[in-house]
Coordinates of C-alpha atoms in Angstrom, one line a residue:
X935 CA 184.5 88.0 58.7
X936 CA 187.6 89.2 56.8
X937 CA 188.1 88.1 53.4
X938 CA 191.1 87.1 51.7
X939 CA 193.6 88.6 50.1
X940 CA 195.2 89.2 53.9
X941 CA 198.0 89.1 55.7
X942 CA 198.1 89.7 59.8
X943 CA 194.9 91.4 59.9
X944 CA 192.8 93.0 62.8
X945 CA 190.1 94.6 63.7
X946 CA 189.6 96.6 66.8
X947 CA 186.3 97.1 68.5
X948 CA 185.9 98.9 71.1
X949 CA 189.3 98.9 72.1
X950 CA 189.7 95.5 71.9
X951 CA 192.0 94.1 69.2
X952 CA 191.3 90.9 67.3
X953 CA 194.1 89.8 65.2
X954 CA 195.5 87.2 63.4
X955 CA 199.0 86.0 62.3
X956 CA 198.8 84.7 58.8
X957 CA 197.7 85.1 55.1
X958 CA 194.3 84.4 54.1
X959 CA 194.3 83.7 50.5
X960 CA 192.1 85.7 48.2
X961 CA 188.6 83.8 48.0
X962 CA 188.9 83.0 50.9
X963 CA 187.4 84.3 55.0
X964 CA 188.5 84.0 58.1
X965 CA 185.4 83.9 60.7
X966 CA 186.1 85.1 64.2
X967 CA 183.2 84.0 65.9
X968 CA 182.7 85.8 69.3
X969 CA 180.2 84.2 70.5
X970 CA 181.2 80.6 70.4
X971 CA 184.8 81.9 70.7
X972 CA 186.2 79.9 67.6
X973 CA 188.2 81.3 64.4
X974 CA 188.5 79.2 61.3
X975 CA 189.1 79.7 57.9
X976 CA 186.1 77.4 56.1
X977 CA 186.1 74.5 58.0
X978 CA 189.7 74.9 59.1
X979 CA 190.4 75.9 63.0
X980 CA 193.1 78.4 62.9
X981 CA 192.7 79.6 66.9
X982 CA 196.5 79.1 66.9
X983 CA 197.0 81.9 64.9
X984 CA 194.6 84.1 66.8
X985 CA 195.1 86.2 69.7
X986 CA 192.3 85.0 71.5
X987 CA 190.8 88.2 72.4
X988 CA 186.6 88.1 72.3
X989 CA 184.8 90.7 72.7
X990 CA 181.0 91.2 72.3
X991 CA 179.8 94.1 70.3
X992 CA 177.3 96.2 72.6
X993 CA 174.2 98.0 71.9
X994 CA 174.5 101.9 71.4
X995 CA 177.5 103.3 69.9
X996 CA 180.8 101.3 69.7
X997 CA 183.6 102.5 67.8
X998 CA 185.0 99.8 65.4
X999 CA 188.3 100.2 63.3
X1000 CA 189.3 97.8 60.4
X1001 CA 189.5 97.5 56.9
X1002 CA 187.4 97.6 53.8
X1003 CA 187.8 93.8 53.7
X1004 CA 185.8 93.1 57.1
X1005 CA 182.0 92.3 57.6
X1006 CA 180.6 92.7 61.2
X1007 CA 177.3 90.6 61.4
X1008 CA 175.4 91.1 64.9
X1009 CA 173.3 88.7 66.8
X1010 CA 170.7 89.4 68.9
X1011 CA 171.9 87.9 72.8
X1012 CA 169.6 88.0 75.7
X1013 CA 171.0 86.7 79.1

């Protein structure tokens, strides 16, 4: 999740960059959802915007970069 006030943000996780053309207004998130691989802003889907890069955060130690605006939640996925 990265809340609003934004403008092209990203986030990189493991080396992978996830970024996203556009503003997100203030009181407002943009979800990037890697697991279903969609991004929207509240109900909106902005995947247009995106760069369509998904990458699963692994167990152990994975170095993540982004701003003080961004919440990582983790899932639990067994295959």
């Amino acid at each position: 999740e990265i809340a609003g006030a934004a403008t092209n943000p990203s986030v990189t996780i493991g080396g992978v960059i996830l970024s996203y053309t556009g503003t997100i207004a203030a009181g407002q998130k943009l979800i990037i959802d890697t697991g279903t691989q969609t991004v929207k802003i509240g109900s909106v889907n902005v995947i247009d915007k995106y760069n369509k890069a998904f990458t699963l955060l692994q167990s152990g130690s994975v170095n993540v970069t982004a701003e003080n605006n961004v919440t990582i939640k983790w899932r639990d996925y067994w295959i």
